[in-house]
């Protein structure tokens, strides 16, 4: 074998060897919106007259982080997905979901967030308690928990306060399916909040 042929074979072997060592593409980050559907409530006239401000929610522990939380096998230990994130901090997205529900239903005359920097007659405050994907095969589910309170700004009188939780089956460990389940659970929560708010307003008017 000539020197040139030997060199060609060595070069080819080196190329083939390098090709076998090529790593898989690195995973890329995915971002998911936490939005709601239509809760199905409609009010002929606003439950709350004037401007209502939905404040930024607080959060319990890691629940406020953008990394999506999960627990394996029904155990209590929580972990964060490495490449799956909420589009914005979940406290912001849950706040915006409450804003959407109030506007869709006509429950409030005008709805703002703190960024508007306007005076408000009522304020809705809250705390995100739970937002996680429970991975347990066919029994996988998502749980969402929120505290919400409606306060009259002038004298800080509480009109309504409630704790809301919802569990939505996923049926798999797929993150995309878990996000859809979280959206459904949050839609149910906003619907129940509107129902309770309507009852609180009716009770106040009867006094």
Coordinates of N, CA and C in Angstrom, one line a residue:
X1 N 0.9 -1.2 0.0 CA 0.0 0.0 0.0 C 0.9 1.2 0.0
X2 N 0.5 2.2 -0.8 CA 1.3 3.4 -1.0 C 1.1 4.3 0.3
X3 N 2.1 5.2 0.5 CA 2.0 6.1 1.6 C 0.7 6.9 1.5
X4 N 0.4 7.3 0.2 CA -0.8 8.2 0.0 C -2.1 7.4 0.4
X5 N -2.2 6.1 0.0 CA -3.4 5.3 0.3 C -3.5 5.1 1.8
X6 N -2.3 4.9 2.4 CA -2.4 4.7 3.9 C -2.8 5.9 4.6
X7 N -2.4 7.1 4.1 CA -2.8 8.4 4.7 C -4.3 8.6 4.5
X8 N -4.8 8.2 3.4 CA -6.3 8.4 3.1 C -7.1 7.5 4.0
X9 N -6.7 6.3 4.2 CA -7.4 5.4 5.1 C -7.4 5.9 6.5
X10 N -6.3 6.4 7.0 CA -6.2 6.9 8.3 C -7.1 8.1 8.5
X11 N -7.2 9.0 7.5 CA -8.0 10.2 7.6 C -9.5 9.8 7.6
X12 N -9.9 8.8 6.8 CA -11.2 8.3 6.7 C -11.6 7.7 8.1
X13 N -10.7 6.9 8.7 CA -11.0 6.3 10.0 C -11.2 7.4 11.0
X14 N -10.4 8.4 11.0 CA -10.6 9.5 11.9 C -11.9 10.2 11.8
X15 N -12.3 10.4 10.5 CA -13.6 11.1 10.3 C -14.8 10.2 10.8
X16 N -14.7 8.9 10.5 CA -15.8 8.0 11.0 C -15.8 7.9 12.5
X17 N -14.6 7.9 13.1 CA -14.6 7.9 14.6 C -15.2 9.1 15.2
X18 N -14.9 10.3 14.6 CA -15.5 11.5 15.1 C -17.0 11.5 14.9
X19 N -17.5 11.0 13.8 CA -18.9 10.9 13.5 C -19.6 10.1 14.6
X20 N -19.0 9.0 15.0 CA -19.6 8.2 16.1 C -19.7 8.9 17.4
X21 N -18.9 9.9 17.6 CA -18.9 10.6 18.9 C -19.8 11.8 19.0
X22 N -20.5 12.1 17.9 CA -21.3 13.3 17.8 C -22.5 13.2 18.8
X23 N -22.6 14.1 19.7 CA -23.6 14.1 20.8 C -25.0 14.5 20.2
X24 N -26.0 14.0 20.9 CA -27.4 14.4 20.6 C -27.5 15.9 20.8
X25 N -28.4 16.6 20.0 CA -28.6 18.0 20.2 C -29.0 18.3 21.7
X26 N -28.6 19.4 22.2 CA -28.9 19.8 23.6 C -30.4 20.1 23.7
X27 N -31.1 19.7 24.7 CA -32.5 20.1 24.9 C -32.6 21.6 24.9
X28 N -33.8 22.1 24.5 CA -34.0 23.6 24.5 C -35.1 23.9 25.4
X29 N -35.1 25.1 25.9 CA -36.1 25.5 26.9 C -37.5 25.7 26.2
X30 N -38.5 25.3 26.9 CA -39.9 25.5 26.4 C -40.6 26.4 27.4
X31 N -41.5 27.3 26.9 CA -42.2 28.2 27.8 C -43.7 28.0 27.5
X32 N -44.5 28.0 28.6 CA -45.9 27.7 28.5 C -46.8 28.8 29.1
X33 N -47.8 29.2 28.4 CA -48.8 30.2 29.0 C -49.7 29.5 30.0
X34 N -50.1 30.2 31.1 CA -51.1 29.7 32.0 C -52.3 30.5 31.9
X35 N -53.1 30.2 30.9 CA -54.3 31.0 30.7 C -55.6 30.2 31.0
X36 N -56.7 30.9 31.0 CA -58.0 30.2 31.3 C -58.9 30.2 30.1
X37 N -59.9 29.3 30.1 CA -61.0 29.3 29.2 C -62.1 30.2 29.7
X38 N -63.2 30.2 29.1 CA -64.4 30.9 29.6 C -65.0 30.2 30.7
X39 N -65.1 30.8 31.9 CA -65.7 30.2 33.0 C -67.2 30.1 32.9
X40 N -67.8 30.8 31.9 CA -69.2 30.6 31.6 C -70.2 31.4 32.4
X41 N -69.6 32.4 33.2 CA -70.5 33.3 34.0 C -70.7 34.6 33.3
X42 N -71.9 35.1 33.3 CA -72.2 36.4 32.7 C -73.2 37.2 33.7
X43 N -72.9 38.5 33.9 CA -73.7 39.3 34.8 C -74.3 40.5 34.1
X44 N -75.6 40.7 34.2 CA -76.2 41.7 33.5 C -75.7 43.1 33.9
X45 N -75.4 43.2 35.2 CA -74.8 44.5 35.7 C -73.6 44.1 36.6
X46 N -72.6 44.9 36.7 CA -71.4 44.6 37.5 C -71.8 44.2 38.9
X47 N -71.1 43.2 39.4 CA -71.2 42.9 40.9 C -70.5 44.0 41.7
X48 N -69.4 44.5 41.1 CA -68.6 45.5 41.8 C -68.6 46.8 41.0
X49 N -69.2 47.8 41.5 CA -69.2 49.1 40.8 C -67.9 49.8 41.0
X50 N -67.5 50.6 40.0 CA -66.2 51.3 40.1 C -65.1 50.5 39.6
X51 N -63.9 50.9 39.9 CA -62.6 50.2 39.5 C -62.2 49.2 40.5
X52 N -61.8 48.0 40.0 CA -61.3 46.9 40.8 C -59.9 46.7 40.4
X53 N -59.0 46.7 41.3 CA -57.6 46.4 41.1 C -57.2 45.0 41.5
X54 N -56.7 44.2 40.6 CA -56.2 42.8 41.0 C -54.7 43.0 41.3
X55 N -54.3 42.8 42.5 CA -52.9 43.0 42.9 C -52.1 41.8 42.5
X56 N -50.8 42.0 42.6 CA -49.8 40.9 42.3 C -49.9 39.9 43.4
X57 N -50.1 38.7 43.1 CA -50.2 37.6 44.1 C -48.9 37.3 44.7
X58 N -49.0 36.9 46.0 CA -47.8 36.3 46.7 C -47.8 34.8 46.3
X59 N -46.8 34.1 46.7 CA -46.6 32.7 46.4 C -45.9 31.9 47.6
X60 N -46.3 30.7 47.7 CA -45.7 29.8 48.7 C -44.5 29.1 48.2
X61 N -43.3 29.4 48.7 CA -42.1 28.6 48.4 C -41.7 28.7 46.9
X62 N -41.4 27.5 46.3 CA -41.0 27.4 44.9 C -42.2 27.6 43.9
X63 N -43.4 27.7 44.5 CA -44.6 27.8 43.6 C -44.5 29.1 42.7
X64 N -43.8 30.1 43.2 CA -43.8 31.3 42.4 C -42.7 31.3 41.3
X65 N -41.9 30.3 41.3 CA -40.8 30.3 40.3 C -41.4 29.9 38.9
X66 N -40.6 30.3 37.9 CA -41.1 30.0 36.5 C -40.9 28.5 36.1
X67 N -39.9 27.9 36.7 CA -39.7 26.4 36.5 C -40.9 25.7 36.9
X68 N -41.5 24.8 36.1 CA -42.7 24.0 36.4 C -42.3 23.0 37.4
X69 N -43.2 22.9 38.5 CA -42.9 21.9 39.6 C -43.6 20.6 39.3
X70 N -43.0 19.5 39.8 CA -43.6 18.2 39.7 C -43.2 17.3 40.9
X71 N -44.0 16.3 41.1 CA -43.7 15.3 42.2 C -43.9 13.9 41.5
X72 N -43.0 13.0 41.8 CA -43.0 11.7 41.2 C -43.7 10.7 42.1
X73 N -44.5 9.8 41.5 CA -45.0 8.7 42.2 C -45.9 9.0 43.4
X74 N -46.5 10.1 43.5 CA -47.4 10.5 44.6 C -46.6 10.9 45.8
X75 N -45.3 11.0 45.8 CA -44.5 11.4 47.0 C -44.6 12.8 47.2
X76 N -44.1 13.3 48.4 CA -44.2 14.7 48.8 C -43.1 15.5 48.2
X77 N -42.0 14.9 47.8 CA -40.8 15.7 47.3 C -41.1 16.4 46.0
X78 N -40.8 17.7 45.9 CA -41.0 18.5 44.7 C -39.7 18.7 44.0
X79 N -39.8 18.7 42.7 CA -38.6 19.0 41.8 C -39.1 20.0 40.7
X80 N -38.1 20.6 40.1 CA -38.4 21.5 39.0 C -37.9 20.9 37.7
X81 N -38.8 21.0 36.7 CA -38.3 20.6 35.4 C -37.2 21.4 34.9
X82 N -36.2 20.8 34.2 CA -35.0 21.5 33.8 C -35.3 22.4 32.6
X83 N -36.1 22.0 31.7 CA -36.3 22.7 30.4 C -37.7 23.2 30.2
X84 N -38.6 23.1 31.2 CA -40.0 23.5 31.0 C -40.3 24.6 32.0
X85 N -40.8 25.8 31.5 CA -41.0 26.9 32.3 C -42.4 27.6 31.9
X86 N -42.9 28.2 32.9 CA -44.1 29.1 32.7 C -43.6 30.3 31.9
X87 N -44.5 30.8 31.0 CA -44.1 31.9 30.2 C -43.8 33.2 31.0
X88 N -44.5 33.4 32.1 CA -44.2 34.4 33.1 C -44.3 33.8 34.4
X89 N -43.9 34.5 35.5 CA -44.1 33.9 36.8 C -45.5 33.5 37.0
X90 N -45.8 32.4 37.6 CA -47.2 31.9 37.7 C -48.1 32.9 38.6
X91 N -47.5 33.6 39.5 CA -48.2 34.6 40.3 C -48.8 35.7 39.3
X92 N -48.1 36.1 38.3 CA -48.5 37.1 37.4 C -49.6 36.5 36.5
X93 N -49.4 35.2 36.0 CA -50.4 34.6 35.1 C -51.7 34.3 35.8
X94 N -51.6 33.9 37.1 CA -52.9 33.6 37.8 C -53.6 35.0 38.1
X95 N -52.9 36.0 38.4 CA -53.5 37.3 38.6 C -54.2 37.7 37.3
X96 N -53.5 37.6 36.1 CA -54.1 37.9 34.9 C -55.3 37.0 34.5
X97 N -55.3 35.8 35.0 CA -56.5 34.9 34.8 C -57.7 35.5 35.6
X98 N -57.5 36.0 36.8 CA -58.6 36.6 37.6 C -59.1 37.8 36.8
X99 N -58.2 38.6 36.3 CA -58.5 39.8 35.5 C -59.4 39.4 34.3
X100 N -59.0 38.4 33.6 CA -59.7 37.9 32.4 C -61.1 37.4 32.8
X101 N -61.2 36.7 33.9 CA -62.5 36.2 34.4 C -63.5 37.3 34.8
X102 N -63.0 38.3 35.4 CA -63.8 39.5 35.8 C -64.3 40.2 34.6
X103 N -63.4 40.4 33.6 CA -63.8 41.1 32.4 C -64.8 40.3 31.5
X104 N -64.5 39.0 31.3 CA -65.3 38.2 30.5 C -66.8 38.1 31.1
X105 N -66.9 38.0 32.4 CA -68.2 37.8 33.0 C -68.9 39.1 33.2
X106 N -68.2 40.3 33.1 CA -68.9 41.5 33.4 C -69.1 41.7 34.9
X107 N -68.3 41.0 35.8 CA -68.5 41.1 37.2 C -68.0 42.4 37.8
X108 N -67.1 43.1 37.1 CA -66.6 44.4 37.5 C -66.7 45.5 36.5
X109 N -67.0 46.7 36.9 CA -67.2 47.8 35.9 C -65.9 48.1 35.2
X110 N -64.8 48.1 35.9 CA -63.4 48.3 35.3 C -62.4 47.6 36.1
X111 N -61.5 46.9 35.4 CA -60.5 46.0 36.1 C -59.1 46.5 35.6
X112 N -58.3 46.7 36.6 CA -56.9 47.1 36.3 C -55.9 46.3 37.2
X113 N -54.6 46.4 36.8 CA -53.6 45.8 37.6 C -52.7 47.0 38.2
X114 N -51.8 46.7 39.1 CA -51.1 47.8 39.8 C -50.3 48.6 38.8
X115 N -49.9 48.1 37.7 CA -49.1 48.9 36.7 C -49.9 50.1 36.2
X116 N -51.2 50.1 36.3 CA -52.0 51.2 35.8 C -51.9 52.4 36.7
X117 N -51.6 52.2 38.0 CA -51.4 53.3 38.9 C -52.6 54.2 39.0
X118 N -53.8 53.6 39.1 CA -55.0 54.3 39.3 C -55.7 54.0 40.6
X119 N -56.5 54.9 41.1 CA -57.2 54.6 42.3 C -58.3 53.6 42.0
X120 N -58.5 52.7 43.0 CA -59.5 51.7 42.9 C -60.5 51.7 44.0
X121 N -61.7 51.3 43.8 CA -62.7 51.2 44.9 C -62.5 49.8 45.6
X122 N -62.2 48.8 44.8 CA -62.0 47.5 45.4 C -60.6 46.9 45.0
X123 N -60.0 46.1 45.9 CA -58.8 45.4 45.6 C -59.0 43.9 45.8
X124 N -58.4 43.2 44.9 CA -58.4 41.7 45.0 C -57.0 41.3 45.3
X125 N -56.8 40.7 46.4 CA -55.4 40.2 46.8 C -55.5 38.7 46.8
X126 N -54.3 38.1 46.8 CA -54.3 36.6 46.9 C -52.9 36.0 47.1
X127 N -52.9 34.7 47.1 CA -51.7 34.0 47.3 C -51.8 32.6 46.6
X128 N -50.8 32.4 45.7 CA -50.8 31.1 45.0 C -50.2 30.0 46.0
X129 N -51.0 29.1 46.3 CA -50.6 28.1 47.3 C -50.0 26.8 46.6
X130 N -50.5 26.5 45.5 CA -50.0 25.2 44.9 C -50.2 25.2 43.4
X131 N -49.2 24.7 42.7 CA -49.3 24.6 41.2 C -48.3 23.5 40.8
X132 N -48.7 22.3 40.7 CA -47.7 21.2 40.4 C -48.3 20.1 39.6
X133 N -47.4 19.4 39.0 CA -47.7 18.2 38.2 C -47.4 17.0 39.0
X134 N -48.4 16.2 39.3 CA -48.2 14.9 40.0 C -48.0 13.8 39.0
X135 N -46.8 13.2 38.9 CA -46.5 12.2 37.9 C -46.7 10.8 38.5
X136 N -47.7 10.2 38.1 CA -48.0 8.8 38.6 C -48.6 8.0 37.5
X137 N -48.0 7.9 36.3 CA -48.5 7.1 35.2 C -49.9 7.5 34.8
X138 N -50.8 6.5 34.8 CA -52.2 6.8 34.4 C -52.9 7.6 35.4
X139 N -52.4 7.7 36.6 CA -53.1 8.5 37.7 C -52.5 9.9 37.8
X140 N -51.7 10.3 36.8 CA -51.1 11.7 36.9 C -52.1 12.7 36.9
X141 N -51.8 13.8 37.6 CA -52.8 14.9 37.7 C -52.1 16.2 38.0
X142 N -52.8 17.3 37.9 CA -52.3 18.6 38.2 C -53.2 19.2 39.3
X143 N -52.5 19.8 40.3 CA -53.3 20.5 41.4 C -53.0 22.0 41.4
X144 N -54.0 22.8 41.6 CA -53.8 24.2 41.7 C -54.6 24.7 43.0
X145 N -53.9 25.6 43.7 CA -54.6 26.1 44.9 C -54.3 27.6 45.1
X146 N -55.3 28.4 45.4 CA -55.2 29.9 45.4 C -56.1 30.4 46.6
X147 N -55.5 31.4 47.3 CA -56.3 32.2 48.3 C -56.7 33.5 47.6
X148 N -57.9 33.9 47.7 CA -58.3 35.2 47.1 C -59.2 35.9 48.0
X149 N -59.0 37.2 48.1 CA -59.8 38.1 49.0 C -60.2 39.4 48.2
X150 N -61.4 39.8 48.5 CA -61.9 41.1 47.9 C -62.1 42.1 49.0
X151 N -61.4 43.2 48.9 CA -61.4 44.2 50.0 C -61.8 45.6 49.4
X152 N -62.7 46.3 50.2 CA -63.0 47.6 49.8 C -61.9 48.5 50.2
X153 N -61.3 49.3 49.3 CA -60.1 50.0 49.5 C -60.3 51.2 50.5
X154 N -61.4 51.8 50.5 CA -61.7 53.0 51.3 C -61.5 52.7 52.8
X155 N -62.1 51.6 53.3 CA -62.0 51.3 54.7 C -61.4 49.9 55.0
X156 N -60.9 49.2 54.0 CA -60.3 47.9 54.1 C -61.3 46.9 54.6
X157 N -62.6 47.1 54.4 CA -63.6 46.1 54.7 C -63.5 44.9 53.8
X158 N -63.5 43.7 54.3 CA -63.4 42.5 53.5 C -64.8 42.1 53.0
X159 N -65.0 42.1 51.7 CA -66.2 41.6 51.2 C -66.3 40.1 51.0
X160 N -65.2 39.5 50.6 CA -65.1 38.1 50.5 C -63.7 37.6 50.6
X161 N -63.6 36.4 51.2 CA -62.3 35.7 51.2 C -62.5 34.2 51.1
X162 N -61.7 33.6 50.3 CA -61.9 32.2 50.1 C -60.6 31.5 49.6
X163 N -60.6 30.2 49.9 CA -59.5 29.3 49.4 C -60.0 28.4 48.4
X164 N -59.4 28.3 47.3 CA -59.9 27.5 46.1 C -58.8 26.5 45.7
X165 N -59.2 25.3 45.4 CA -58.3 24.3 44.9 C -59.0 23.5 43.9
X166 N -58.3 22.9 42.9 CA -58.8 22.1 41.9 C -57.8 21.1 41.5
X167 N -58.2 19.9 41.2 CA -57.4 18.8 40.7 C -57.9 18.3 39.3
X168 N -57.0 18.3 38.4 CA -57.4 17.9 37.0 C -56.5 16.7 36.6
X169 N -57.2 15.6 36.1 CA -56.4 14.5 35.7 C -55.7 14.8 34.4
X170 N -54.5 14.2 34.3 CA -53.6 14.3 33.1 C -53.6 13.0 32.3
X171 N -53.4 11.9 33.1 CA -53.3 10.6 32.4 C -52.0 10.2 31.8
X172 N -51.0 11.1 32.0 CA -49.6 10.8 31.5 C -48.7 11.8 32.2
X173 N -47.4 11.6 31.9 CA -46.4 12.4 32.5 C -46.0 13.5 31.5
X174 N -46.7 13.7 30.4 CA -46.4 14.7 29.4 C -46.6 16.1 30.0
X175 N -45.6 17.0 29.8 CA -45.7 18.3 30.4 C -46.7 19.2 29.7
X176 N -46.8 19.0 28.3 CA -47.8 19.8 27.6 C -49.2 19.5 28.0
X177 N -49.5 18.2 28.3 CA -50.8 17.8 28.8 C -51.0 18.3 30.2
X178 N -50.0 18.4 31.0 CA -50.1 18.9 32.3 C -50.4 20.4 32.3
X179 N -49.9 21.1 31.4 CA -50.2 22.5 31.3 C -51.6 22.7 30.9
X180 N -52.1 22.0 29.9 CA -53.6 22.0 29.6 C -54.5 21.7 30.8
X181 N -54.1 20.8 31.6 CA -54.8 20.4 32.8 C -54.8 21.6 33.8
X182 N -53.7 22.2 33.9 CA -53.6 23.4 34.8 C -54.5 24.5 34.4
X183 N -54.6 24.7 33.1 CA -55.5 25.7 32.5 C -56.9 25.4 32.9
X184 N -57.3 24.2 32.7 CA -58.7 23.8 33.0 C -59.0 23.9 34.5
X185 N -58.0 23.5 35.3 CA -58.2 23.7 36.8 C -58.3 25.1 37.2
X186 N -57.5 26.0 36.6 CA -57.6 27.4 36.9 C -58.9 28.0 36.5
X187 N -59.4 27.6 35.3 CA -60.7 28.0 34.8 C -61.8 27.7 35.8
X188 N -61.8 26.5 36.3 CA -62.8 26.1 37.3 C -62.7 26.9 38.6
X189 N -61.5 27.2 39.0 CA -61.3 28.0 40.2 C -61.8 29.4 40.0
X190 N -61.6 30.0 38.9 CA -62.1 31.4 38.6 C -63.6 31.4 38.6
X191 N -64.2 30.3 38.0 CA -65.7 30.2 38.0 C -66.2 30.2 39.4
X192 N -65.6 29.4 40.3 CA -66.1 29.2 41.7 C -65.9 30.6 42.4
X193 N -64.8 31.2 42.1 CA -64.6 32.5 42.8 C -65.7 33.5 42.4
X194 N -66.0 33.6 41.1 CA -67.1 34.5 40.7 C -68.4 34.1 41.3
X195 N -68.7 32.8 41.5 CA -69.9 32.4 42.1 C -70.0 32.9 43.6
X196 N -68.9 32.7 44.3 CA -68.8 33.2 45.7 C -68.9 34.7 45.8
X197 N -68.2 35.4 44.9 CA -68.3 36.8 44.9 C -69.7 37.3 44.7
X198 N -70.4 36.7 43.7 CA -71.8 37.1 43.5 C -72.7 36.9 44.7
X199 N -72.5 35.7 45.4 CA -73.2 35.5 46.6 C -72.9 36.5 47.7
X200 N -71.6 36.8 47.8 CA -71.2 37.8 48.9 C -71.8 39.2 48.6
X201 N -71.9 39.6 47.3 CA -72.5 40.9 47.0 C -74.0 40.8 47.3
X202 N -74.7 39.7 46.9 CA -76.1 39.6 47.2 C -76.4 39.7 48.7
X203 N -75.5 39.0 49.5 CA -75.7 39.0 51.0 C -75.5 40.4 51.5
X204 N -74.5 41.1 51.0 CA -74.3 42.5 51.4 C -75.5 43.4 51.1
X205 N -76.1 43.2 50.0 CA -77.2 44.1 49.6 C -78.5 43.8 50.4
X206 N -78.5 42.5 51.0 CA -79.7 42.2 51.8 C -79.6 42.8 53.2
X207 N -78.4 43.2 53.6 CA -78.2 43.7 54.9 C -78.8 45.1 55.1

